[in-house]
Coordinates of N, CA and C in Angstrom, one line a residue:
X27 N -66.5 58.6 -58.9 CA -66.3 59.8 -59.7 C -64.9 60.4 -59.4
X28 N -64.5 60.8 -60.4 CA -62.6 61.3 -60.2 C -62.7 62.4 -59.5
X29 N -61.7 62.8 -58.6 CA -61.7 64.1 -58.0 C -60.3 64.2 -58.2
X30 N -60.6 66.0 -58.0 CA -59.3 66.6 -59.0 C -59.2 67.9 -57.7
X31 N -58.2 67.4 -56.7 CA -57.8 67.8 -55.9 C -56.6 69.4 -55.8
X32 N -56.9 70.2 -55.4 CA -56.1 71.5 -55.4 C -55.2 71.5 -54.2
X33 N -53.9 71.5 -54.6 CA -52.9 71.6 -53.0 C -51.4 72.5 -53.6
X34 N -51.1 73.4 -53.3 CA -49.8 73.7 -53.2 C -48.4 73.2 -53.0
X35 N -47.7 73.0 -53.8 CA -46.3 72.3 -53.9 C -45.6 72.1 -52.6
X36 N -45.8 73.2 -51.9 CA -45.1 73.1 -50.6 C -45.9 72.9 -49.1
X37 N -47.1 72.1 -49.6 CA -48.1 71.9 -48.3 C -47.5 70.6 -48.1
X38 N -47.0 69.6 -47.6 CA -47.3 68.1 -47.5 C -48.0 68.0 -46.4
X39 N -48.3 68.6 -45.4 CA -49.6 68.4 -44.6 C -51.1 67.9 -45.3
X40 N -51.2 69.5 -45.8 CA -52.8 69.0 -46.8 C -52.4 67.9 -47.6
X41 N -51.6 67.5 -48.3 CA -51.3 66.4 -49.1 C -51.4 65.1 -48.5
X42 N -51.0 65.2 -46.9 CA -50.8 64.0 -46.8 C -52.4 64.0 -46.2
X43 N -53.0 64.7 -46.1 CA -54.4 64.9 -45.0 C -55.2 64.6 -46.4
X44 N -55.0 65.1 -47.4 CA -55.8 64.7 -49.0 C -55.9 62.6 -48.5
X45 N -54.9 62.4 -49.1 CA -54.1 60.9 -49.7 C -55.0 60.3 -49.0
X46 N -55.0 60.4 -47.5 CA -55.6 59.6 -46.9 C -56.9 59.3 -46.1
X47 N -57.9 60.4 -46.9 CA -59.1 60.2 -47.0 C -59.5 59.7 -48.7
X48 N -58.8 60.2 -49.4 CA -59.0 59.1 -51.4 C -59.0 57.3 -50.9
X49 N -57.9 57.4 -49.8 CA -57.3 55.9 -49.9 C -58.3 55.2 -48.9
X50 N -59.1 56.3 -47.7 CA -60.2 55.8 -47.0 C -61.0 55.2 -47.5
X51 N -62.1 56.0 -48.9 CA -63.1 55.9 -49.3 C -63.0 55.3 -50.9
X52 N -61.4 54.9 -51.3 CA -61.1 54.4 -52.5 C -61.5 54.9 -53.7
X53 N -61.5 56.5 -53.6 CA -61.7 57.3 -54.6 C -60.7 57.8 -55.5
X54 N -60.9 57.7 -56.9 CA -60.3 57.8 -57.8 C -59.5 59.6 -58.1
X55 N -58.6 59.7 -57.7 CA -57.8 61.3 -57.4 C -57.1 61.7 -58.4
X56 N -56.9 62.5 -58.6 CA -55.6 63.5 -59.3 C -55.6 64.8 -58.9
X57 N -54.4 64.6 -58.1 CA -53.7 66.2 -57.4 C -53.3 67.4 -58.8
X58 N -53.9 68.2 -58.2 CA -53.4 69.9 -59.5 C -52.5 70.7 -58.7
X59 N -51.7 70.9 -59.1 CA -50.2 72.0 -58.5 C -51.2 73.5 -58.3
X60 N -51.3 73.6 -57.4 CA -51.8 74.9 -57.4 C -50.8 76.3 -57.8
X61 N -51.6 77.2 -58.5 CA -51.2 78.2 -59.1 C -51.3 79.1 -57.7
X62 N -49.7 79.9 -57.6 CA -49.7 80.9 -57.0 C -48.8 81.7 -57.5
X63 N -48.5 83.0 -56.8 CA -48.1 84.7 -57.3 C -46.8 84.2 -57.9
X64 N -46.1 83.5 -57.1 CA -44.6 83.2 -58.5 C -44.8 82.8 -59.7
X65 N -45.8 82.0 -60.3 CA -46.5 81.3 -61.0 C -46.9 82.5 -62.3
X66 N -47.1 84.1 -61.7 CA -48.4 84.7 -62.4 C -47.8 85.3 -63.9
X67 N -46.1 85.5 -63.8 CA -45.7 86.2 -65.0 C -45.6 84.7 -66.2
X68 N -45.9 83.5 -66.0 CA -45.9 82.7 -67.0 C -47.4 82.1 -67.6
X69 N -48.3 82.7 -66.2 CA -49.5 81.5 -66.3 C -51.2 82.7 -66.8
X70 N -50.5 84.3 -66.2 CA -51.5 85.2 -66.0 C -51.4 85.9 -66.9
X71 N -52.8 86.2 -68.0 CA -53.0 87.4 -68.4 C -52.6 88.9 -67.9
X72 N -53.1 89.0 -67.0 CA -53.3 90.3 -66.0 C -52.0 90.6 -65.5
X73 N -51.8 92.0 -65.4 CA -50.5 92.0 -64.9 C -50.9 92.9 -63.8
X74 N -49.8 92.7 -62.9 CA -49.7 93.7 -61.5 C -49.8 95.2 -61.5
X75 N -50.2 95.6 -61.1 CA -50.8 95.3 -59.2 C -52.4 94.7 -60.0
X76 N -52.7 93.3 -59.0 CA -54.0 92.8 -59.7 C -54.8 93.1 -58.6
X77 N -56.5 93.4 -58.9 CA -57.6 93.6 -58.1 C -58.4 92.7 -58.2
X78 N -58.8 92.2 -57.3 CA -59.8 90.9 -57.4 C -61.2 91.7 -57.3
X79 N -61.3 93.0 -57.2 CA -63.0 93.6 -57.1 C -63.5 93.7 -56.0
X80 N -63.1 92.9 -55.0 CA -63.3 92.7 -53.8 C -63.6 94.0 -52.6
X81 N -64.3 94.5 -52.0 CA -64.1 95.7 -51.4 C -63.1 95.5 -50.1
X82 N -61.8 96.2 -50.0 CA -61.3 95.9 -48.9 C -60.0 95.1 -48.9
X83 N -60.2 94.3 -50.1 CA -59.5 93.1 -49.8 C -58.2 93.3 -50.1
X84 N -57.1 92.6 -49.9 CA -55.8 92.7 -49.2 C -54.8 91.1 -49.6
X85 N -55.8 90.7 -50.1 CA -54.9 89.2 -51.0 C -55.2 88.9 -52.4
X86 N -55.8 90.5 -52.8 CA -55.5 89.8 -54.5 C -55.1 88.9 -55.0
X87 N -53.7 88.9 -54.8 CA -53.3 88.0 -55.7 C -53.1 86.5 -55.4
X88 N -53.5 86.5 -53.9 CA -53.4 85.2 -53.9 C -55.4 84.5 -54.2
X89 N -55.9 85.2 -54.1 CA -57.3 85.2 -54.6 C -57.2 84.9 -56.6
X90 N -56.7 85.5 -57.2 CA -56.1 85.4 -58.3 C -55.5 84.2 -58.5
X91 N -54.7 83.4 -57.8 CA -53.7 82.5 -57.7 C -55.2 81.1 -57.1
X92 N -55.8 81.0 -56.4 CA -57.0 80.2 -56.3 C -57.9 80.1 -57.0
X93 N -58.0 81.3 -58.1 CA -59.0 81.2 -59.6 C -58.8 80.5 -60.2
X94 N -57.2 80.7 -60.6 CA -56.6 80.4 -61.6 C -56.7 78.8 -61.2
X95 N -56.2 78.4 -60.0 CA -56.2 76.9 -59.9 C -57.0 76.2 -60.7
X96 N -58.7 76.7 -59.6 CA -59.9 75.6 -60.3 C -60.0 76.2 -61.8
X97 N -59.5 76.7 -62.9 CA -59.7 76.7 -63.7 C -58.5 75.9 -64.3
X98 N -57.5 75.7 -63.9 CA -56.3 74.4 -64.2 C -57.1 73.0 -64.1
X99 N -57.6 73.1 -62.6 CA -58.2 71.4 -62.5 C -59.4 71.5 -63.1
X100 N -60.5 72.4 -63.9 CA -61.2 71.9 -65.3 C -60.2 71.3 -66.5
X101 N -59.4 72.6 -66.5 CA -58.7 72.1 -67.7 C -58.0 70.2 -67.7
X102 N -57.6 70.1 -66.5 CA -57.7 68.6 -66.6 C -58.4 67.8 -66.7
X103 N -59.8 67.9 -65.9 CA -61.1 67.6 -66.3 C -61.4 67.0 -67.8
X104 N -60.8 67.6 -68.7 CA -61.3 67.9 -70.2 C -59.9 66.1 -70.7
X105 N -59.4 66.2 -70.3 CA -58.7 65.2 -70.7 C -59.3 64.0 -70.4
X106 N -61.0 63.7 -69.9 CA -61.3 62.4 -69.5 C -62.7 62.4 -70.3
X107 N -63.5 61.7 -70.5 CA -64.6 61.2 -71.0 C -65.8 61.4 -70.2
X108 N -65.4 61.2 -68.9 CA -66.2 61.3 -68.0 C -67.8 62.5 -67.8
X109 N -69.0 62.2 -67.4 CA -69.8 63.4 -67.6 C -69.7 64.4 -66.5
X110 N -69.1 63.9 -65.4 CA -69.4 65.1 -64.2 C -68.0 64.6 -63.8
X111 N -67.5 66.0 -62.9 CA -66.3 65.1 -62.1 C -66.1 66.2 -60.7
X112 N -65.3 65.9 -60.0 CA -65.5 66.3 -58.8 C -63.9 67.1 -58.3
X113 N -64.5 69.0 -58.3 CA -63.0 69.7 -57.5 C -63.3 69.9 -56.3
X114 N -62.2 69.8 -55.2 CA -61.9 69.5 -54.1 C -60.9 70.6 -53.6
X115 N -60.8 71.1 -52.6 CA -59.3 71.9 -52.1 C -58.7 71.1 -50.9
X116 N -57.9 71.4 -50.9 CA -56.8 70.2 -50.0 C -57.0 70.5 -48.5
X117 N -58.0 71.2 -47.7 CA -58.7 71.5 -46.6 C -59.5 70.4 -46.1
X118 N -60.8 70.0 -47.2 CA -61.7 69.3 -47.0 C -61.6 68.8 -46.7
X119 N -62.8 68.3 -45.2 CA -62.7 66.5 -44.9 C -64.6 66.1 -45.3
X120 N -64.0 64.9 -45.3 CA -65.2 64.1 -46.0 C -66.2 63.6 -45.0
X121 N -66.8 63.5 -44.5 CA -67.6 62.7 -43.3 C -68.3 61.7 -43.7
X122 N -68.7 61.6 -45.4 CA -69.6 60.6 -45.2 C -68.4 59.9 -47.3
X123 N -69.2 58.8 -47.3 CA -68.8 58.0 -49.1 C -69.9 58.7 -49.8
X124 N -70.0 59.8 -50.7 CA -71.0 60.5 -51.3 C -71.3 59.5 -52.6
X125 N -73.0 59.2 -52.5 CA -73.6 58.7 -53.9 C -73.9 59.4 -54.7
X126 N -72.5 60.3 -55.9 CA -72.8 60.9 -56.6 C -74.0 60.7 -57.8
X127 N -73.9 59.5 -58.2 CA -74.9 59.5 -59.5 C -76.1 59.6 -59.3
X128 N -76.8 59.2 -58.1 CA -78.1 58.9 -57.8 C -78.5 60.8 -57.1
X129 N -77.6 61.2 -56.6 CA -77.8 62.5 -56.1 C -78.1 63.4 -57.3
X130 N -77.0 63.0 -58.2 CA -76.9 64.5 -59.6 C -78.4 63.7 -60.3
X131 N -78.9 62.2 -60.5 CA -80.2 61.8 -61.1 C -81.5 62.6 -60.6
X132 N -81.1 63.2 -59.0 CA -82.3 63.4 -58.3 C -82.9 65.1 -58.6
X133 N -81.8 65.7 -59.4 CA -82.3 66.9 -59.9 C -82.5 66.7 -61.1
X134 N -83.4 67.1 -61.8 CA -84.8 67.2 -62.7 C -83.5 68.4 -64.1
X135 N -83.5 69.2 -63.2 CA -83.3 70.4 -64.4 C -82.0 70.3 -65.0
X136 N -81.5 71.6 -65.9 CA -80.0 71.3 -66.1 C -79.2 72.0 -64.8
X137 N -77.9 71.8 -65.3 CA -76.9 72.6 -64.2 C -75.9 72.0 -65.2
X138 N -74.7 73.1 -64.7 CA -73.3 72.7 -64.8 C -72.2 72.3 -63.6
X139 N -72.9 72.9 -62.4 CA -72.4 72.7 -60.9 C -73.0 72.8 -60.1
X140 N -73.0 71.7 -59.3 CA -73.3 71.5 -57.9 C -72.6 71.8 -56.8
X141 N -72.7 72.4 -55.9 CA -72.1 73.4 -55.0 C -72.5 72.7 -54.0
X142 N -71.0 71.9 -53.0 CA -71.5 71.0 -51.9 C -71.5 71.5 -50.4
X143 N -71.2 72.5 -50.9 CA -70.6 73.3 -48.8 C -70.2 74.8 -49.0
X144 N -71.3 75.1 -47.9 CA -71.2 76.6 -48.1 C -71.5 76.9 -46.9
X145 N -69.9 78.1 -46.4 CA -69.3 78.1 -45.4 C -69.5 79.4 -44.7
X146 N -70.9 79.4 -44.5 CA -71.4 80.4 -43.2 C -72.5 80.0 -42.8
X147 N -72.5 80.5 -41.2 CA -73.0 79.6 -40.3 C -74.3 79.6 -40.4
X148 N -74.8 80.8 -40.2 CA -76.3 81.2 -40.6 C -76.8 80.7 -41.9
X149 N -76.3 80.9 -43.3 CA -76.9 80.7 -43.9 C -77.3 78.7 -44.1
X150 N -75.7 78.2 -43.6 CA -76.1 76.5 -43.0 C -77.4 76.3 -42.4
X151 N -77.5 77.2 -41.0 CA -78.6 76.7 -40.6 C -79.7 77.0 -41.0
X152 N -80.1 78.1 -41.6 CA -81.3 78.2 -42.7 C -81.7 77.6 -43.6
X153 N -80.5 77.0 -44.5 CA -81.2 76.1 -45.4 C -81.0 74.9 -44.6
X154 N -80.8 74.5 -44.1 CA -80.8 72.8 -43.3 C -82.7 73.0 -42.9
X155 N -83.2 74.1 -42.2 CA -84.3 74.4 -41.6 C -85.0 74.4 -43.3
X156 N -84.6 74.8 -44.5 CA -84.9 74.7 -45.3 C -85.6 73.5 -45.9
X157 N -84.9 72.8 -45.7 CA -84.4 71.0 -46.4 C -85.3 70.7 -45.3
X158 N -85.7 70.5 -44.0 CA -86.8 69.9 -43.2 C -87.9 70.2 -43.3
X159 N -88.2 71.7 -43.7 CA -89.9 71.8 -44.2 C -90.0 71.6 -45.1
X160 N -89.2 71.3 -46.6 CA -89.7 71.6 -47.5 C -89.4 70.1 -48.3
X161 N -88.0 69.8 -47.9 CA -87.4 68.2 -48.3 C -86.8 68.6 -49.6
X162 N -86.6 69.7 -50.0 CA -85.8 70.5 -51.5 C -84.8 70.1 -50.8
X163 N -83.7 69.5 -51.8 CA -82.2 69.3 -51.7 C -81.5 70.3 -52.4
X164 N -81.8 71.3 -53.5 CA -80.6 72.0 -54.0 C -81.8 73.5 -54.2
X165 N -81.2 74.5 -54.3 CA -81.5 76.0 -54.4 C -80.7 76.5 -55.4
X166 N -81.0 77.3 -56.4 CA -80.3 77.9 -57.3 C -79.1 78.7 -56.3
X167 N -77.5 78.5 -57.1 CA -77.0 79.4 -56.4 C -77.0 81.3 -56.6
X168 N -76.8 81.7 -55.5 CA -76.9 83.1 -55.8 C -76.1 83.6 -54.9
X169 N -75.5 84.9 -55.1 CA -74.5 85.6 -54.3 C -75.4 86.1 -52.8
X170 N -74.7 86.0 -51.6 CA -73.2 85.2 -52.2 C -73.5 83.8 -50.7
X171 N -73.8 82.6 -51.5 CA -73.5 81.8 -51.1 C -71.8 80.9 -50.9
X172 N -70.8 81.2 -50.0 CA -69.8 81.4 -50.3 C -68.9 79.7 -50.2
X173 N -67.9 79.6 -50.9 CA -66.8 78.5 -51.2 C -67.0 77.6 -52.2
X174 N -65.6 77.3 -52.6 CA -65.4 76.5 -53.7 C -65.2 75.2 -53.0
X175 N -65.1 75.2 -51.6 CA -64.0 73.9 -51.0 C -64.7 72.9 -51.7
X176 N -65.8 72.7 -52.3 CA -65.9 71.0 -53.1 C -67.1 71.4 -53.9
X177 N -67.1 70.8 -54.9 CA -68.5 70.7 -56.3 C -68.5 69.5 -57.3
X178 N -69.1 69.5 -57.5 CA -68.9 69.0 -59.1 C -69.3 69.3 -60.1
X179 N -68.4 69.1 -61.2 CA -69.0 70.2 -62.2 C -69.1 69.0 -63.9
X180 N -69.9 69.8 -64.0 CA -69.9 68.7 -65.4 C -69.0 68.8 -67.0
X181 N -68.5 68.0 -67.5 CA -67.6 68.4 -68.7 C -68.3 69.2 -69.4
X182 N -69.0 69.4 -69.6 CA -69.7 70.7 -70.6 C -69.4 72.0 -69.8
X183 N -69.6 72.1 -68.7 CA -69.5 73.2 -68.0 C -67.9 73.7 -68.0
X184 N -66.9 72.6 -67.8 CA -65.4 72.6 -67.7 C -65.0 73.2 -69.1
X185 N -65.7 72.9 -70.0 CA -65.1 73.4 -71.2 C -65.5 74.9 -71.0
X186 N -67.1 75.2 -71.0 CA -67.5 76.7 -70.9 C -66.6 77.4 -70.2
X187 N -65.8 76.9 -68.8 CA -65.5 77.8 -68.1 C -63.7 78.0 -68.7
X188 N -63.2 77.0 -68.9 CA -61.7 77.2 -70.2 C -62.2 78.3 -71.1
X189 N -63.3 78.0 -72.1 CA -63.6 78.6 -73.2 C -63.6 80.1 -72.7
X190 N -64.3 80.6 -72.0 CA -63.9 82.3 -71.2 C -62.9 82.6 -70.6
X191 N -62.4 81.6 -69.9 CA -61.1 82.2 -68.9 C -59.5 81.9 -69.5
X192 N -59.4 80.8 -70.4 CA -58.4 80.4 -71.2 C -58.4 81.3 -72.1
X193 N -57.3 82.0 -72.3 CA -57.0 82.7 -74.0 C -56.4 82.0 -74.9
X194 N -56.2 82.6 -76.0 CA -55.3 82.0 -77.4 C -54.0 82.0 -76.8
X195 N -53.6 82.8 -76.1 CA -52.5 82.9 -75.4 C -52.0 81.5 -75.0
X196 N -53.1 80.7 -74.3 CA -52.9 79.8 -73.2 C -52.7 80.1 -71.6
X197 N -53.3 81.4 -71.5 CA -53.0 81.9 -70.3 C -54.2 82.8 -69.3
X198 N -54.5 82.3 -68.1 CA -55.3 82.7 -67.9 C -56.1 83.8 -67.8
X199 N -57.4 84.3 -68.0 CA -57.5 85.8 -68.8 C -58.8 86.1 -67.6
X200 N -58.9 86.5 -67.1 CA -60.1 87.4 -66.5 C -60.7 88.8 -66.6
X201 N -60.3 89.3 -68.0 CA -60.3 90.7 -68.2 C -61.9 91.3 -68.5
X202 N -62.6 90.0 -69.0 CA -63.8 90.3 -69.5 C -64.5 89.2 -68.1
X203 N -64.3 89.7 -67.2 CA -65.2 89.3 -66.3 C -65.9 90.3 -65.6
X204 N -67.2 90.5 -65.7 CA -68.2 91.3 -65.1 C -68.7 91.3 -63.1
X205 N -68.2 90.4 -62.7 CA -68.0 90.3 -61.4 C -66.8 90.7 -60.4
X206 N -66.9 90.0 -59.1 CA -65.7 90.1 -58.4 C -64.1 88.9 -58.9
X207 N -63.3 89.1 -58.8 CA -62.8 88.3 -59.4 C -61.8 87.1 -58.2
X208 N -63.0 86.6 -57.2 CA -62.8 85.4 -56.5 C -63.4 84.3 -56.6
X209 N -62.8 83.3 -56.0 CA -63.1 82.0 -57.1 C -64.8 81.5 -57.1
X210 N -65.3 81.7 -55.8 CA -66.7 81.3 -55.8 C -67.8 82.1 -56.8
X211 N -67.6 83.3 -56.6 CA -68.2 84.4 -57.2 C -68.3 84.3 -58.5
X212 N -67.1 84.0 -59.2 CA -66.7 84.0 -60.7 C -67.1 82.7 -61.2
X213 N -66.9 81.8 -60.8 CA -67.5 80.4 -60.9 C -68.5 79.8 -60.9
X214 N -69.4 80.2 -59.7 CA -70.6 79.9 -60.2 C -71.7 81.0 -60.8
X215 N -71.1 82.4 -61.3 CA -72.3 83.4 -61.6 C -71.8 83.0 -63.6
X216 N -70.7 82.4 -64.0 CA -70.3 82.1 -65.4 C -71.2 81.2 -65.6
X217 N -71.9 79.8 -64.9 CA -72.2 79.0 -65.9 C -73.2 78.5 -64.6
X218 N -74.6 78.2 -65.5 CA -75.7 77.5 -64.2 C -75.5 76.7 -62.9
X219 N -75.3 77.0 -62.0 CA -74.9 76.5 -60.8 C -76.2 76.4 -59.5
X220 N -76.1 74.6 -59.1 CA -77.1 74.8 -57.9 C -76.3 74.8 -56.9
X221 N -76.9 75.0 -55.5 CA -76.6 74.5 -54.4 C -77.4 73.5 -53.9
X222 N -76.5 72.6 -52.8 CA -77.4 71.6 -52.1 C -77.7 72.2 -50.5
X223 N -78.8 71.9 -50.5 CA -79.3 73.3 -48.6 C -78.5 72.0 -47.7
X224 N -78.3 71.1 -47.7 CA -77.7 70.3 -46.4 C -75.9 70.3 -47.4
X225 N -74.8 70.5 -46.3 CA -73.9 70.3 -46.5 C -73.2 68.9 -46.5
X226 N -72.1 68.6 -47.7 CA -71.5 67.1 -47.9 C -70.1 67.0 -47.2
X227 N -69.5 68.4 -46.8 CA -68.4 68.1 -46.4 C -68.3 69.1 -45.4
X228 N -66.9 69.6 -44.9 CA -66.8 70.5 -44.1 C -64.9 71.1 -44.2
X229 N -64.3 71.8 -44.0 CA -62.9 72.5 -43.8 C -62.3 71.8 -42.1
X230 N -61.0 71.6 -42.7 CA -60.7 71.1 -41.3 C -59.5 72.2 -41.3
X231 N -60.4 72.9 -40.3 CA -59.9 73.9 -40.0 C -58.3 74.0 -38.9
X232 N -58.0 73.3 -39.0 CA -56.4 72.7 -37.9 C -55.7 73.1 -39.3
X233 N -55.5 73.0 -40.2 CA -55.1 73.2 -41.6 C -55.0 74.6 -41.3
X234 N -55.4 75.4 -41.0 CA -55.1 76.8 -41.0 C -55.9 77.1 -42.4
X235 N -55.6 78.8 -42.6 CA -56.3 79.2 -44.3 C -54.6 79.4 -44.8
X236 N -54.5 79.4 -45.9 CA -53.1 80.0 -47.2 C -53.8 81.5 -47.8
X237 N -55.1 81.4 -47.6 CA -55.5 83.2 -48.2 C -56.2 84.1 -47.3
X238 N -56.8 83.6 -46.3 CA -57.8 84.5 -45.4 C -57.9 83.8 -44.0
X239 N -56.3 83.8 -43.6 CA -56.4 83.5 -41.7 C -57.4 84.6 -41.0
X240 N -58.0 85.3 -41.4 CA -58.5 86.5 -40.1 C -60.1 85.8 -40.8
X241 N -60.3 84.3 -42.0 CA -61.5 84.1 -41.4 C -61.6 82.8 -40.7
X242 N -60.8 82.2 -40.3 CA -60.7 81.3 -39.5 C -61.8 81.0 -38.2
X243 N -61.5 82.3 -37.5 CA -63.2 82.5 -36.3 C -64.2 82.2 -37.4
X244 N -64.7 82.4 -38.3 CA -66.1 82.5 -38.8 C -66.0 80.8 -39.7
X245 N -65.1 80.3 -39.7 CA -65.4 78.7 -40.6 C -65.2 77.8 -39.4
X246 N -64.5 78.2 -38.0 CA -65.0 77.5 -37.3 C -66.5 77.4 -36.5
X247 N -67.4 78.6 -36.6 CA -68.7 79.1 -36.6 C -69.4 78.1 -37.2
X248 N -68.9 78.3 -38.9 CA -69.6 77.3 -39.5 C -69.4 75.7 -39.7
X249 N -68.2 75.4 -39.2 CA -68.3 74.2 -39.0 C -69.0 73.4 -37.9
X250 N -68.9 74.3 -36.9 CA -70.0 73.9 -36.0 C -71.5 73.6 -36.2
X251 N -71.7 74.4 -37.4 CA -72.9 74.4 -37.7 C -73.3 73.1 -38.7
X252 N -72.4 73.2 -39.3 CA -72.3 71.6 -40.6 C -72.3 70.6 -39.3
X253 N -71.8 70.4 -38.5 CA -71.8 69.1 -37.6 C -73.3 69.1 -36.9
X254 N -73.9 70.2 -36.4 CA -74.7 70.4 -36.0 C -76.1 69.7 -36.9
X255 N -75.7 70.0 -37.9 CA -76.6 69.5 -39.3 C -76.7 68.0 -39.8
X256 N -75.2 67.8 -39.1 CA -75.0 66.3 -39.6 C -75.7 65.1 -38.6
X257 N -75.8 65.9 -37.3 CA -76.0 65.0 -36.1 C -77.9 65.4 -36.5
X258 N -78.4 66.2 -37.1 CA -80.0 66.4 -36.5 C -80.4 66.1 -37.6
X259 N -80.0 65.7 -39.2 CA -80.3 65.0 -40.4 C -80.4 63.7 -40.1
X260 N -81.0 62.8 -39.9 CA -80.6 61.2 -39.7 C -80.5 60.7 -40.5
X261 N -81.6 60.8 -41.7 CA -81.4 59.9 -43.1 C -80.6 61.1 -44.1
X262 N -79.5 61.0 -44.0 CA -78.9 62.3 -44.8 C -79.0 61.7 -46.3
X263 N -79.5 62.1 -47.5 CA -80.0 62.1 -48.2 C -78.6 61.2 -49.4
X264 N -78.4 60.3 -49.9 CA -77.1 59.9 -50.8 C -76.0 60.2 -50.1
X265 N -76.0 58.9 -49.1 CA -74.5 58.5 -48.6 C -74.4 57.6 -48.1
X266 N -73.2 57.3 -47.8 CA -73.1 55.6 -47.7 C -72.4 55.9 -46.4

């Protein structure tokens, strides 16, 4: 399945930390220039001072500048034939070779996104405790189950989500959005979205954050907890 990778022009860390887990697992990639605040007078509807809705928050615009991205790497999406395809942020590490087709076969209903890692610690271990009594692999998503770091989303859905956030303009427009206007939130409350209760990846957190260093303590919380999950799942469900 193609993954459509999000990294900023001037990371070559994450880039080079990307390259060589694609070239590990011989996955088919295409890197997207991430959209940030220099970027916003050519690429953004919205003009300054922007509010992401958020209570408190203090990086609008670079919150703005990470919307805008995964709505770039759909728009690439759309240039392939493909039925599902797979966005990534240049953090993630992979731990296992994910068997996408047989996974997305094993849910019954529709969706437009599968939501692979969701990065709080408590709620990890709840649904993990989930997924052992009950053996359910995916939960509708709901707020706020939090992160974009990896999904997959289907070409129908990539179009839905251009078709609201893309203007005539060609520029991206958030104005009629009824939510917070951060990337998880807006993403999956636009177009049917599950989650899976056991996680497929994790943030490698040595990478530092580019939007929210003061949550650093709390994704290394949760990463302890994804590892924790990984070691007490034996037959982890589609992976190689």
């Amino acid at each position: 399945m193609k993954h459509f990778w999000i990294n900023t022009d001037n990371n070559l860390k994450r880039r080079n930390f990307m390259t060589e887990q694609f070239k590990k697992y011989n996955i088919e990639n295409y890197r997207i220039s991430a959209i940030t605040p220099k970027d916003f007078d050519n690429v953004l509807e919205q003009k300054r001072p922007l509010t992401c809705k958020h209570p408190g928050c203090t990086s609008c615009e670079y919150e703005y500048g990470c919307l805008s991205s995964h709505i770039k790497a759909m728009k690439e999406c759309l240039k392939y034939d493909d039925p599902y395809y797979v966005i990534i942020e240049d953090d993630i590490y992979l731990p296992f070779k994910i068997d996408y087709d047989n996974l997305i076969k094993s849910y019954s209903n529709n969706f437009d996104i599968i939501q692979l890692l969701i990065l709080y610690n408590n709620t990890i271990d709840t649904l993990r405790n989930h997924f052992i009594n009950t053996g359910n692999l995916f939960i509708k998503w709901q707020y706020l189950l939090p992160s974009t770091g990896m999904y997959i989303i289907s070409k129908q859905g990539a179009q839905k989500m251009v078709d609201l956030y893309v203007n005539k303009n060609n520029k991206y427009d958030f104005s009629q959005s009824k939510c917070q206007n951060v990337a998880d939130v807006l993403i999956y409350s636009s177009i049917p979205t599950i989650a899976t209760t056991l996680p497929y990846c994790y943030p490698n957190v040595d990478m530092g954050s580019e939007i929210h260093p003061d949550h650093l303590e709390a994704h290394k919380n949760a990463v302890d907890s994804i590892k924790n999950t990984i070691n007490i799942i034996k037959n982890y469900p589609f992976v190689n």
